[in-house]
Structures are given as C-alpha cells and as structure tokens.
Coordinates of C-alpha atoms in Angstrom, one line a residue:
M1 CA -27.2 -11.9 -0.5
T2 CA -29.5 -9.6 1.5
G3 CA -28.3 -9.4 5.1
A4 CA -25.8 -12.2 4.5
Q5 CA -22.3 -12.5 5.9
T6 CA -20.3 -11.9 2.8
T7 CA -16.7 -11.2 1.8
V8 CA -16.4 -8.0 -0.2
V9 CA -13.6 -7.5 -2.7
F10 CA -12.5 -4.3 -4.3
A11 CA -9.8 -4.5 -7.0
D12 CA -8.5 -1.6 -9.1
I13 CA -5.7 -0.5 -11.4
V14 CA -3.0 1.5 -9.6
G15 CA -2.2 4.9 -11.1
S16 CA -4.9 4.9 -13.8
T17 CA -4.8 8.7 -14.0
S18 CA -1.2 8.7 -15.1
L19 CA -2.0 6.1 -17.8
Y20 CA -4.3 8.7 -19.5
E21 CA -1.4 11.2 -19.3
T22 CA 1.1 8.8 -20.8
L23 CA -1.0 7.0 -23.4
G24 CA -3.7 9.5 -24.3
N25 CA -7.4 9.1 -23.6
E26 CA -8.3 6.5 -26.3
R27 CA -5.4 4.1 -25.7
A28 CA -5.6 4.4 -22.0
A29 CA -9.3 3.7 -22.0
L30 CA -8.9 0.6 -24.1
M31 CA -6.2 -0.7 -21.8
V32 CA -8.1 0.1 -18.6
T33 CA -11.2 -1.6 -20.0
E34 CA -9.2 -4.6 -21.0
V35 CA -7.7 -5.1 -17.5
V36 CA -11.0 -4.4 -15.7
Q37 CA -12.9 -6.9 -17.9
W38 CA -10.2 -9.5 -17.4
M39 CA -10.4 -9.0 -13.6
A40 CA -14.2 -9.3 -13.7
S41 CA -14.1 -12.5 -15.7
R42 CA -11.4 -14.1 -13.4
I43 CA -13.3 -13.1 -10.3
E44 CA -16.4 -14.9 -11.6
A45 CA -14.4 -17.9 -12.6
E46 CA -13.1 -18.1 -9.0
G47 CA -16.6 -18.2 -7.6
G48 CA -17.3 -14.5 -7.0
R49 CA -20.2 -12.4 -8.2
V50 CA -19.2 -9.1 -9.8
V51 CA -21.6 -6.4 -8.5
K52 CA -20.3 -3.6 -10.7
T53 CA -17.2 -2.2 -12.4
L54 CA -16.0 1.2 -11.3
G55 CA -14.1 2.7 -14.3
D56 CA -10.7 1.4 -13.3
G57 CA -11.9 -1.3 -10.8
V58 CA -14.3 -4.1 -9.8
M59 CA -16.5 -4.7 -6.8
A60 CA -17.4 -8.3 -6.1
L61 CA -18.9 -10.5 -3.5
F62 CA -18.0 -14.0 -2.3
S63 CA -20.1 -16.1 0.0
D64 CA -17.0 -17.8 1.4
S65 CA -13.9 -16.0 2.6
T66 CA -11.6 -18.9 2.0
V67 CA -12.8 -19.0 -1.6
A68 CA -12.4 -15.2 -1.9
V69 CA -8.8 -15.2 -0.6
S70 CA -7.8 -18.2 -2.7
G71 CA -9.4 -16.6 -5.8
M72 CA -7.6 -13.3 -5.3
L73 CA -4.3 -15.0 -4.8
N74 CA -4.8 -16.8 -8.2
L75 CA -5.8 -13.5 -9.8
M76 CA -2.7 -11.7 -8.6
R77 CA -0.4 -14.5 -9.7
E78 CA -2.1 -14.7 -13.2
H79 CA -1.9 -10.9 -13.5
R80 CA 1.8 -11.0 -12.9
E81 CA 2.2 -13.5 -15.7
R82 CA 0.1 -11.3 -18.0
I83 CA 2.1 -8.2 -17.4
A84 CA 5.4 -10.0 -17.9
E85 CA 4.9 -8.7 -21.5
P86 CA 3.8 -5.1 -21.0
I87 CA 0.7 -3.8 -22.5
H88 CA 1.4 -0.7 -24.7
S89 CA 4.9 -0.7 -23.1
I90 CA 3.3 -0.3 -19.6
N91 CA 2.8 -2.7 -16.8
P92 CA -0.6 -1.9 -15.3
D93 CA -0.5 -3.1 -11.7
V94 CA -3.5 -3.8 -9.5
R95 CA -4.3 -3.8 -5.7
M96 CA -7.1 -5.2 -3.6
G97 CA -9.0 -4.7 -0.4
L98 CA -11.2 -7.4 1.4
D99 CA -13.6 -7.2 4.3
C100 CA -16.2 -9.6 5.7
G101 CA -19.6 -8.7 7.1
E102 CA -23.2 -8.2 6.6
V103 CA -24.0 -6.9 3.1
L104 CA -27.4 -5.6 1.9
D105 CA -28.2 -6.1 -1.7
V106 CA -30.6 -3.4 -2.8
G107 CA -31.6 -3.0 -6.5
G108 CA -28.5 -4.7 -7.8
D109 CA -26.1 -2.6 -5.7
C110 CA -24.6 -3.5 -2.3
Y111 CA -24.3 -1.5 0.9
G112 CA -22.8 -2.1 4.3
D113 CA -19.9 -1.4 6.6
A114 CA -17.9 -4.2 4.9
V115 CA -18.4 -2.6 1.5
N116 CA -17.0 0.8 2.7
T117 CA -14.1 -0.8 4.6
A118 CA -13.0 -3.0 1.7
A119 CA -13.0 0.0 -0.7
R120 CA -10.9 2.1 1.7
L121 CA -8.4 -0.8 2.2
C122 CA -8.0 -1.0 -1.6
D123 CA -7.3 2.7 -1.7
R124 CA -4.6 2.3 1.0
A125 CA -2.9 -0.7 -0.5
A126 CA 0.1 -0.2 -2.8
A127 CA 0.6 -1.8 -6.2
G128 CA 0.5 -5.6 -6.0
E129 CA -0.8 -5.7 -2.5
I130 CA -3.9 -7.4 -1.0
W131 CA -5.1 -5.9 2.3
A132 CA -7.7 -7.6 4.4
T133 CA -9.4 -7.1 7.8
E134 CA -9.0 -9.3 10.8
A135 CA -12.6 -10.5 10.1
V136 CA -11.5 -12.0 6.8
V137 CA -8.4 -13.7 8.3
N138 CA -10.3 -15.1 11.2
V139 CA -12.7 -17.1 9.0
T140 CA -10.3 -18.4 6.4
G141 CA -8.5 -20.9 8.6
D142 CA -5.1 -22.3 7.6
M143 CA -4.3 -21.7 3.9
P144 CA -1.0 -23.2 2.8
S145 CA -1.0 -21.1 -0.3
A146 CA -1.2 -17.7 1.6
R147 CA 0.8 -15.9 4.2
F148 CA -1.1 -13.4 6.4
V149 CA 1.2 -10.6 7.5
R150 CA 0.0 -8.5 10.4
L151 CA 0.1 -4.7 9.6
G152 CA -1.2 -3.6 13.0
H153 CA -4.1 -1.4 13.9
L154 CA -4.7 1.2 11.3
K155 CA -7.1 4.1 11.3
V156 CA -9.8 3.8 8.7
R157 CA -11.9 6.8 7.7
G158 CA -15.4 6.4 9.0
K159 CA -14.4 4.0 11.8
A160 CA -14.3 5.2 15.4
E161 CA -11.5 2.8 16.4
P162 CA -8.4 1.6 14.4
L163 CA -8.9 -1.8 12.8
L164 CA -6.4 -4.7 12.8
M165 CA -5.3 -5.2 9.3
Y166 CA -3.3 -7.8 7.4
Q167 CA -1.5 -8.0 4.1
I168 CA -2.1 -11.3 2.2
E169 CA 1.2 -12.2 0.5
W170 CA 0.6 -14.0 -2.8
R171 CA 4.2 -14.1 -4.2
Q172 CA 5.2 -17.8 -4.0
D173 CA 8.8 -17.2 -5.1
E174 CA 9.6 -14.7 -2.3
G175 CA 10.7 -16.0 1.1
V176 CA 9.6 -14.7 4.5
E177 CA 12.8 -12.5 4.6
M178 CA 11.2 -10.4 1.8
L179 CA 8.4 -9.4 4.2
T180 CA 10.4 -6.9 6.3
Q181 CA 7.8 -4.2 5.8
Q182 CA 5.1 -5.8 7.8
G183 CA 7.1 -8.6 9.5
G184 CA 9.1 -6.1 11.5
L185 CA 5.9 -4.3 12.6
T186 CA 4.7 -7.3 14.5
E187 CA 7.8 -7.2 16.7
F188 CA 8.0 -3.6 17.6
G189 CA 7.0 -4.1 21.2
T190 CA 5.7 -1.1 23.2
I191 CA 6.0 2.3 21.6
T192 CA 4.6 5.3 23.3
A193 CA 4.8 9.0 22.7
T194 CA 4.5 11.6 25.4
S195 CA 3.0 14.2 23.0
P196 CA 1.2 14.2 19.7
L197 CA 3.5 13.4 16.8
E198 CA 4.1 15.5 13.7
I199 CA 6.6 14.9 10.9
Q200 CA 8.3 17.7 9.0
F201 CA 9.9 17.4 5.5
S202 CA 12.3 19.8 3.8
W203 CA 13.7 19.6 0.3
G204 CA 15.1 22.4 -1.9
R205 CA 13.1 25.4 -0.8
A206 CA 10.0 23.4 0.1
H207 CA 8.8 22.6 3.6
M208 CA 5.8 20.6 4.6
Q209 CA 4.5 19.3 7.9
F210 CA 1.9 16.6 8.7
R211 CA 0.2 15.5 11.9
S212 CA -0.4 11.8 12.6
S213 CA -4.0 12.3 11.6
E214 CA -3.1 13.6 8.2
V215 CA -1.3 10.5 6.8
P216 CA -0.8 8.5 4.6
V217 CA 1.5 10.9 2.8
N218 CA 2.7 9.9 -0.7
V219 CA 6.2 10.8 -2.0
G220 CA 7.1 10.8 -5.6
R221 CA 7.3 12.5 -9.1
S222 CA 3.6 12.3 -9.7
S223 CA 1.9 15.7 -9.5
E224 CA -0.7 14.0 -7.2
A225 CA 2.0 13.2 -4.5
H226 CA 1.9 15.1 -1.3
L227 CA 5.7 15.5 -1.4
Y228 CA 6.2 16.3 -5.1
I229 CA 9.9 15.7 -6.1
D230 CA 10.6 17.1 -9.6
D231 CA 13.4 14.6 -10.6
Q232 CA 13.2 12.1 -13.4
R233 CA 15.1 9.6 -11.3
V234 CA 12.4 9.4 -8.7
S235 CA 9.5 7.0 -9.2
R236 CA 6.0 8.5 -9.7
L237 CA 4.9 6.9 -6.5
H238 CA 8.2 6.4 -4.7
A239 CA 7.3 6.0 -1.0
R240 CA 4.5 6.3 1.5
I241 CA 4.4 7.4 5.1
D242 CA 1.8 5.7 7.3
W243 CA 0.8 6.1 10.9
I244 CA 1.0 2.6 12.3
E245 CA 0.7 1.6 16.0
G246 CA 1.8 5.1 17.2
T247 CA 4.7 5.7 14.8
F248 CA 5.4 7.1 11.4
V249 CA 6.4 4.2 9.1
L250 CA 8.1 4.8 5.7
T251 CA 7.4 2.2 3.0
D252 CA 9.4 2.1 -0.2
L253 CA 7.3 1.6 -3.3
S254 CA 9.9 2.6 -5.9
T255 CA 11.8 1.0 -8.7
F256 CA 15.3 1.7 -7.4
G257 CA 14.9 2.0 -3.6
T258 CA 15.1 4.5 -0.8
W259 CA 17.9 5.1 1.7
V260 CA 17.3 6.3 5.2
R261 CA 20.0 7.9 7.4
F262 CA 19.3 9.0 11.0
D263 CA 21.3 11.7 12.6
G264 CA 24.1 10.2 14.6
S265 CA 24.4 7.1 12.5
D266 CA 27.0 6.5 9.8
T267 CA 25.2 3.5 8.3
P268 CA 22.2 4.2 6.0
I269 CA 19.3 1.8 5.8
Q270 CA 18.5 0.6 2.3
L271 CA 14.8 -0.1 1.7
R272 CA 13.6 -2.1 -1.3
R273 CA 9.8 -2.5 -1.1
D274 CA 10.1 -2.7 2.7
S275 CA 9.7 -0.3 5.6
C276 CA 11.2 1.3 8.7
I277 CA 10.1 3.6 11.5
L278 CA 11.0 7.3 11.1
H279 CA 12.0 8.9 14.4
G280 CA 14.0 11.9 15.5
N281 CA 15.9 13.6 12.7
G282 CA 17.3 12.2 9.4
E283 CA 17.4 12.2 5.7
L284 CA 16.0 10.2 2.8
A285 CA 17.8 9.6 -0.5
L286 CA 15.5 8.5 -3.4
S287 CA 16.6 6.1 -6.1
L288 CA 20.3 6.7 -5.4
P289 CA 22.5 6.2 -2.2
F290 CA 23.8 9.0 -0.2
S291 CA 27.3 8.3 -1.7
T292 CA 25.9 9.8 -4.9
E293 CA 26.5 13.6 -4.5
D294 CA 23.4 14.7 -6.4
A295 CA 21.0 12.0 -5.1
P296 CA 17.5 13.5 -4.6
R297 CA 17.2 14.0 -0.8
I298 CA 14.5 14.9 1.7
A299 CA 15.3 15.9 5.3
F300 CA 12.8 14.8 8.0
H301 CA 12.1 15.7 11.6
V302 CA 9.7 14.0 13.9
T303 CA 8.4 16.1 16.8
G304 CA 6.9 14.8 20.0
T305 CA 9.5 12.1 19.9
N306 CA 10.1 11.2 23.6
L307 CA 9.5 7.6 22.6
R308 CA 10.0 4.5 24.7
F309 CA 10.8 1.5 22.5
G310 CA 10.2 -2.1 23.5
E311 CA 12.7 -4.8 22.7
G312 CA 13.2 -5.6 19.0
V313 CA 12.3 -2.1 17.7
G314 CA 13.9 -0.9 14.6
P315 CA 14.0 -1.4 10.8
R316 CA 14.2 -4.9 9.6

C-alpha cells in the first residue's frame, strides 16, 4: 500500500500494566497474548491486514474505511460477548483509534501522519471506545450499524491545529440517551474564556494544578493516575479530565459513578459513563454520593473562568 489512501487501525488492551500486577507475569502474558492474537485474527477476517502486534495491541490497515469501521464494530461486539465470562476472573477491555490518509509501506512496516494520529487516538480513548478522525467519517458514508458522535476539536500531540474527532458507538442495545458524554458537547454553543484556563484539585493534604495544555488528566486508584486516590472504593481509572472546545470536561469511566456538585447548587449531577463541563468551584464525589459522609471527595477550582456560554450549555 505504498503511498495509498489507507485506513489505519490501532487496537490495544486497556490497563495491561495492571494485569501484570494482578495476575503475575506468566498468567498476564498468556492472557494478553490470547487477546492480541484473537484481535489480529478477527481484523484479518474482517478484511484488514495486520502490520504488526505491539505487545498489548495490534496495528492494521484497511483499503476501505467503510470496511474498517464495520469490521471494528463487529470486533467490539464480539469482544463484549467473549468477556461476558471473564478470563482469569478479569475482563480485559480494549479500545481503538482510526485515521485515514497516505501510508508508506517500507520494509514491512508502515509510516505516515495517519499512522501517528491513529496511535494517539487509541491512547486517548477510554475502555470500550472507538475514536476516529473526521477523515474516516467523511469517507464512510451512511452506516445504519454505527453512530458517529462528534467529540469536537481536540489537540493531538504533533499536530499544529486541533483535529475534529468522533467516537464511533458500537453498542446496539444503548439508545441515543446514553450518549450524553459526547452528545452534549455538540450543543454547547459559543464558549470563550477571557484568560488562559487552569484547573486546581485538592483532596486530603494533596493539591495539584494543571493548565489546559497539560490535560488529559486521569483520576483513580491506579498508581499511574495523575490524581491518585488511595481508596479501595475508587476505580483504578475512575475519571478523565479533557480539554475540549475551550473547556475542561470531566468524563466518568468508573464502575459506580461520579457525582459533581458546583458551589451555589444544591443538586449534584450524577455521571455514569458520561460527562459534564467543569467550571468555577465545586467538588467531586467518587463511587458514592455526597450524602455518604465518608465518600471520597476532590475539590476543584477553575481559574480564568470569565466564560460566556451559548444557549444549551451544561451537563446533559
């Protein structure tokens, strides 16, 4: 496929490092290898060409974007059926990134901007998510089996300008109302800030601050999380804060949910695998509602917040 317009797919196992901690090297290696080999075989069965495996993931090429998207939807759905019965008492989840562009095949390996972008989208996606660029969506046409949910313009490392991104929803048994994370982001209207934004977090004796250029920020019980919360009730990867279209957006990724309460409001927002904008001052409760006295909590404060919101702004 030298110099050809090609769809690049990266797919990998989420949290493979923690699997080695939980299962030990030998058992984790066997499980990771099993999942990677299964993904590679399914990609080839769907019409893709596996370029290489990457320890806990796969890189593949498709000559047709519609075939690539359709194949990855099938792979995700079949994977969900496979993990209905956990492997070694663990559900190894996967994520994917797709881009379309010119790819150079040199000595059996592939290079190009689309390769780099697809890899970085895979890194940004959460468990069970498929992220794709506008280039992929534009050439797929109408696909009754897929929903393309606009994420907005996101900054991608190595790119001078933010890229318009989409999440491809593969869950056939979830209605549109389940897509509050991205669906709300398409209706936020005009959001502008009069000064650069930073977000500050405080919990226990810990304090951390991040500029908009320093996100995404992961929250959870994993030692690899930026905001490490040492509480067994908190998910290992509990939530993520992204910079999307000029705002900090909190996305719940947890098992039991996240509650958000803004100063001046008596009604918390409950998030279950969906998102809301963080602005002003407030507090997060992880896995348990604010009504639980000892719920793990994180205070937040967004600075540079002279924001002007367009109609329809707010959590959905």
